[in-house]
Amino acid sequence: MQRYFIDAQNIEGSFIHIDPYNHKHMQRVMRYHQGDRVICILPDHHVYIYEIIDIEKGILQQKEELIENNELDVEVTLIYGLPKNDKFEWVLQKATELGVHRIVPFLSQRSIIKTDEKSFEKKRERYTRILKEASEQSCRQTIPELTSLMKISQLEKYLGDVNLVAYEEESRNGEKSLLAKTLQKDYQTITIIVGPEGGFDESEIQKMKELGVQACSLGKRILRSETAPLYMLSVIGFSRELMSSWDL
């Protein structure tokens, strides 16, 4: 069954009056009819099966609750040096599938893209839709938060219990254990920081270290800007969801 996130304004008791965008998707893409069923995620993150009782008007009726918990058991914040636009959209989608809780875009000294907060906000609707659709596809109960465009001086408020920045110089220096050791710690929030195509300036790394952020390598190879955050999210997901189930 197709999944839809529902806004509070579209809910009336046990009924939903679906919003125009999702209504169009139901009719023209899914070609649903009266009696078909869909899965709806409500603002409280509870998940229900709804039946379409009037496809022309977009009216759905609640039938039963589904007990789901597909979220990571820790909150992961990705602080990401803004890359070229198409790469950013790709990372939004894939990071959502991998369970990210919050994405904080910022302009690094070496960011190739030229933009500002006003220009970024003009694209928010598109970015939000990418996050929403990726959350639906990956069966999540929440949509990741996308903050406004930040400067590195504003990033302190997004730091967590543990904080890591991927830095290629650490790989060249032979560091290879910090990421694994950090993920073995007891934490509820973790912040990972990845730079844009040009990487970080050394002064930016120094600023992060002053805030308590640890610089780590991601193995022997140097990863692209759009690959590094997905690698880190995958490793976190493995450590939280799969490693504990191994019969070692």
mmCIF file of C-alpha atoms in Angstrom, residues 7 20 26 33 57 59 62 64-65 90 96 115 122 128 144-145 205-206 210 232 234 239 244:
data_model
loop_
_atom_site.group_PDB
_atom_site.id
_atom_site.type_symbol
_atom_site.label_atom_id
_atom_site.label_comp_id
_atom_site.label_asym_id
_atom_site.label_seq_id
_atom_site.Cartn_x
_atom_site.Cartn_y
_atom_site.Cartn_z
ATOM 1 C CA ASP A 7 -0.979 17.335 7.880
ATOM 2 C CA PRO A 20 -4.437 18.439 -3.470
ATOM 3 C CA MET A 26 -3.845 8.934 -5.798
ATOM 4 C CA HIS A 33 -10.706 3.807 -6.650
ATOM 5 C CA LYS A 57 -13.413 14.351 -3.214
ATOM 6 C CA ILE A 59 -12.012 11.479 1.497
ATOM 7 C CA GLN A 62 -9.511 5.294 9.306
ATOM 8 C CA GLU A 64 -6.851 0.163 11.791
ATOM 9 C CA GLU A 65 -3.578 1.155 13.411
ATOM 10 C CA TRP A 90 20.523 13.318 -4.083
ATOM 11 C CA THR A 96 16.508 10.199 4.505
ATOM 12 C CA THR A 115 24.059 30.981 -3.031
ATOM 13 C CA LYS A 122 13.225 29.590 -2.584
ATOM 14 C CA THR A 128 10.789 19.335 1.523
ATOM 15 C CA PRO A 144 13.814 14.721 8.582
ATOM 16 C CA GLU A 145 14.149 18.359 9.558
ATOM 17 C CA ILE A 205 38.651 22.034 11.045
ATOM 18 C CA GLN A 206 40.428 23.930 13.808
ATOM 19 C CA GLU A 210 37.684 23.879 19.475
ATOM 20 C CA MET A 232 28.763 7.481 7.723
ATOM 21 C CA SER A 234 25.316 3.439 6.756
ATOM 22 C CA SER A 239 26.209 -0.390 14.390
ATOM 23 C CA SER A 244 23.890 -6.339 17.901
#
